[in-house]
Amino acid sequence: MKIKVKLTLGIGLLFTMIIILGVVGGSYIKTIKSDTENILVDNYITLEYTRNMLLALEDDREKALSDFEENLVKQENNITETGEGEATGQLRLHFDQYKSGSTTPTILKSIRKEIFSIMDMNMQAIKKKSRLAEEKADSAIIWIAITGTTCFLIAFFVLIKLPSNIVNPIKRLTAGI
């Protein structure tokens, strides 16, 4: 095999290993980023809406009802967890009763109970999704380490063998001359 071909193959192999390591690392980082975004988009926003509804309940201004309604509508469009739709439906039912003039302590208690139920579902989902993201991160570390170690070993082998494959023909040529 010619020296130029050996050099091209050796450098090409190293280049390919760098690409493989980059692809493995990048794909795991993208997966972890996506998991983190899902937690924020799905659950944190719901917690924000429910917090705003609780604050509106405590406010006695005229605008408080419209603030509550606005956050309830946003929550109805952000159903992400099992059981959250039913709890939000119950919250809507109790809030409509409250708006129609039934301001009994039982209605307010039911509204708060449904809000806390929605909050609890989403906090549990955040914990679960965080655990899954941690597991994926641990898996990513292992696979990136395996890929990196494999690439290092191959590169080390190329580093040991390539110079001798190039130098030996030159030595033979020099000795022959």
GROMACS .gro file of C-alpha atoms in nm:
model
  177
    1MET     CA    1   0.000   0.000   0.000
    2LYS     CA    2   0.133   0.346  -0.087
    3ILE     CA    3   0.231   0.592   0.184
    4LYS     CA    4  -0.025   0.846   0.065
    5VAL     CA    5  -0.305   0.589   0.096
    6LYS     CA    6  -0.188   0.490   0.445
    7LEU     CA    7  -0.183   0.855   0.557
    8THR     CA    8  -0.525   0.920   0.405
    9LEU     CA    9  -0.675   0.613   0.571
   10GLY     CA   10  -0.520   0.695   0.910
   11ILE     CA   11  -0.633   1.057   0.909
   12GLY     CA   12  -0.970   0.959   0.763
   13LEU     CA   13  -1.021   0.708   1.041
   14LEU     CA   14  -0.941   0.970   1.304
   15PHE     CA   15  -1.175   1.217   1.135
   16THR     CA   16  -1.453   0.955   1.125
   17MET     CA   17  -1.407   0.881   1.495
   18ILE     CA   18  -1.435   1.251   1.579
   19ILE     CA   19  -1.759   1.267   1.381
   20ILE     CA   20  -1.896   0.957   1.555
   21LEU     CA   21  -1.813   1.097   1.898
   22GLY     CA   22  -1.974   1.428   1.805
   23VAL     CA   23  -2.290   1.260   1.678
   24VAL     CA   24  -2.326   1.040   1.987
   25GLY     CA   25  -2.267   1.333   2.222
   26GLY     CA   26  -2.490   1.568   2.026
   27SER     CA   27  -2.779   1.325   2.005
   28TYR     CA   28  -2.775   1.261   2.380
   29ILE     CA   29  -2.753   1.632   2.457
   30LYS     CA   30  -3.048   1.697   2.224
   31THR     CA   31  -3.252   1.424   2.397
   32ILE     CA   32  -3.177   1.561   2.743
   33LYS     CA   33  -3.255   1.916   2.627
   34SER     CA   34  -3.588   1.798   2.488
   35ASP     CA   35  -3.677   1.624   2.815
   36THR     CA   36  -3.596   1.938   3.011
   37GLU     CA   37  -3.804   2.155   2.778
   38ASN     CA   38  -4.098   1.915   2.813
   39ILE     CA   39  -4.087   1.952   3.189
   40LEU     CA   40  -4.088   2.329   3.159
   41VAL     CA   41  -4.350   2.354   2.888
   42ASP     CA   42  -4.590   2.095   3.018
   43ASN     CA   43  -4.578   2.129   3.391
   44TYR     CA   44  -4.418   2.452   3.503
   45ILE     CA   45  -4.663   2.660   3.302
   46THR     CA   46  -4.954   2.478   3.466
   47LEU     CA   47  -4.808   2.557   3.807
   48GLU     CA   48  -4.786   2.921   3.706
   49TYR     CA   49  -5.150   2.926   3.594
   50THR     CA   50  -5.271   2.760   3.914
   51ARG     CA   51  -5.065   2.998   4.128
   52ASN     CA   52  -5.220   3.292   3.945
   53MET     CA   53  -5.567   3.147   4.004
   54LEU     CA   54  -5.500   3.115   4.376
   55LEU     CA   55  -5.379   3.474   4.390
   56ALA     CA   56  -5.689   3.590   4.204
   57LEU     CA   57  -5.909   3.407   4.455
   58GLU     CA   58  -5.750   3.602   4.738
   59ASP     CA   59  -5.792   3.934   4.556
   60ASP     CA   60  -6.121   4.115   4.604
   61ARG     CA   61  -6.086   4.347   4.306
   62GLU     CA   62  -6.331   4.333   4.016
   63LYS     CA   63  -6.045   4.235   3.782
   64ALA     CA   64  -5.963   3.931   3.996
   65LEU     CA   65  -6.244   3.724   3.843
   66SER     CA   66  -6.126   3.804   3.491
   67ASP     CA   67  -5.766   3.716   3.594
   68PHE     CA   68  -5.889   3.385   3.731
   69GLU     CA   69  -6.093   3.321   3.414
   70GLU     CA   70  -5.796   3.406   3.191
   71ASN     CA   71  -5.566   3.163   3.374
   72LEU     CA   72  -5.835   2.896   3.382
   73VAL     CA   73  -5.877   2.920   3.003
   74LYS     CA   74  -5.499   2.891   2.961
   75GLN     CA   75  -5.500   2.587   3.191
   76GLU     CA   76  -5.782   2.426   2.992
   77ASN     CA   77  -5.561   2.456   2.684
   78ASN     CA   78  -5.261   2.308   2.865
   79ILE     CA   79  -5.384   1.966   2.980
   80THR     CA   80  -5.077   1.741   2.985
   81GLU     CA   81  -5.114   1.484   3.260
   82THR     CA   82  -5.351   1.194   3.324
   83GLY     CA   83  -5.641   1.312   3.537
   84GLU     CA   84  -5.561   1.679   3.484
   85GLY     CA   85  -5.847   1.722   3.237
   86GLU     CA   86  -6.103   1.594   3.488
   87ALA     CA   87  -5.967   1.815   3.767
   88THR     CA   88  -5.968   2.117   3.537
   89GLY     CA   89  -6.326   2.035   3.433
   90GLN     CA   90  -6.430   2.023   3.798
   91LEU     CA   91  -6.248   2.350   3.859
   92ARG     CA   92  -6.441   2.506   3.568
   93LEU     CA   93  -6.769   2.376   3.709
   94HIS     CA   94  -6.702   2.516   4.057
   95PHE     CA   95  -6.577   2.846   3.917
   96ASP     CA   96  -6.888   2.887   3.702
   97GLN     CA   97  -7.099   2.829   4.015
   98TYR     CA   98  -6.890   3.089   4.197
   99LYS     CA   99  -6.933   3.341   3.914
  100SER     CA  100  -7.308   3.289   3.910
  101GLY     CA  101  -7.328   3.415   4.267
  102SER     CA  102  -7.282   3.103   4.477
  103THR     CA  103  -7.001   3.234   4.697
  104THR     CA  104  -7.038   2.983   4.975
  105PRO     CA  105  -6.726   2.870   5.160
  106THR     CA  106  -6.786   2.519   5.022
  107ILE     CA  107  -6.752   2.642   4.663
  108LEU     CA  108  -6.432   2.833   4.745
  109LYS     CA  109  -6.298   2.528   4.924
  110SER     CA  110  -6.380   2.309   4.622
  111ILE     CA  111  -6.209   2.555   4.388
  112ARG     CA  112  -5.895   2.556   4.603
  113LYS     CA  113  -5.905   2.175   4.631
  114GLU     CA  114  -5.913   2.136   4.251
  115ILE     CA  115  -5.634   2.390   4.206
  116PHE     CA  116  -5.417   2.206   4.458
  117SER     CA  117  -5.502   1.876   4.290
  118ILE     CA  118  -5.384   2.011   3.953
  119MET     CA  119  -5.070   2.150   4.115
  120ASP     CA  120  -4.996   1.818   4.283
  121MET     CA  121  -5.038   1.622   3.958
  122ASN     CA  122  -4.794   1.851   3.784
  123MET     CA  123  -4.541   1.850   4.067
  124GLN     CA  124  -4.548   1.469   4.067
  125ALA     CA  125  -4.501   1.473   3.689
  126ILE     CA  126  -4.204   1.708   3.725
  127LYS     CA  127  -4.042   1.469   3.972
  128LYS     CA  128  -4.105   1.170   3.745
  129LYS     CA  129  -3.977   1.346   3.433
  130SER     CA  130  -3.674   1.475   3.623
  131ARG     CA  131  -3.587   1.119   3.726
  132LEU     CA  132  -3.621   1.005   3.365
  133ALA     CA  133  -3.401   1.293   3.248
  134GLU     CA  134  -3.139   1.199   3.510
  135GLU     CA  135  -3.145   0.837   3.391
  136LYS     CA  136  -3.098   0.951   3.032
  137ALA     CA  137  -2.814   1.178   3.139
  138ASP     CA  138  -2.646   0.888   3.319
  139SER     CA  139  -2.692   0.671   3.011
  140ALA     CA  140  -2.551   0.949   2.795
  141ILE     CA  141  -2.241   0.974   3.012
  142ILE     CA  142  -2.184   0.599   2.985
  143TRP     CA  143  -2.230   0.587   2.607
  144ILE     CA  144  -2.020   0.896   2.545
  145ALA     CA  145  -1.747   0.749   2.768
  146ILE     CA  146  -1.761   0.415   2.584
  147THR     CA  147  -1.751   0.586   2.246
  148GLY     CA  148  -1.472   0.820   2.357
  149THR     CA  149  -1.267   0.535   2.501
  150THR     CA  150  -1.312   0.329   2.185
  151CYS     CA  151  -1.208   0.625   1.970
  152PHE     CA  152  -0.908   0.688   2.196
  153LEU     CA  153  -0.795   0.325   2.171
  154ILE     CA  154  -0.829   0.322   1.793
  155ALA     CA  155  -0.648   0.656   1.768
  156PHE     CA  156  -0.372   0.524   1.995
  157PHE     CA  157  -0.336   0.214   1.777
  158VAL     CA  158  -0.317   0.431   1.464
  159LEU     CA  159  -0.062   0.655   1.638
  160ILE     CA  160   0.157   0.353   1.714
  161LYS     CA  161   0.123   0.176   1.377
  162LEU     CA  162   0.099   0.460   1.124
  163PRO     CA  163   0.444   0.613   1.172
  164SER     CA  164   0.616   0.276   1.140
  165ASN     CA  165   0.413   0.196   0.828
  166ILE     CA  166   0.533   0.522   0.677
  167VAL     CA  167   0.891   0.517   0.804
  168ASN     CA  168   0.973   0.151   0.721
  169PRO     CA  169   0.938   0.192   0.341
  170ILE     CA  170   1.147   0.511   0.360
  171LYS     CA  171   1.416   0.326   0.558
  172ARG     CA  172   1.416   0.045   0.299
  173LEU     CA  173   1.443   0.298   0.021
  174THR     CA  174   1.728   0.477   0.195
  175ALA     CA  175   1.907   0.147   0.264
  176GLY     CA  176   1.856   0.042  -0.096
  177ILE     CA  177   2.006   0.362  -0.226
   0.00000   0.00000   0.00000
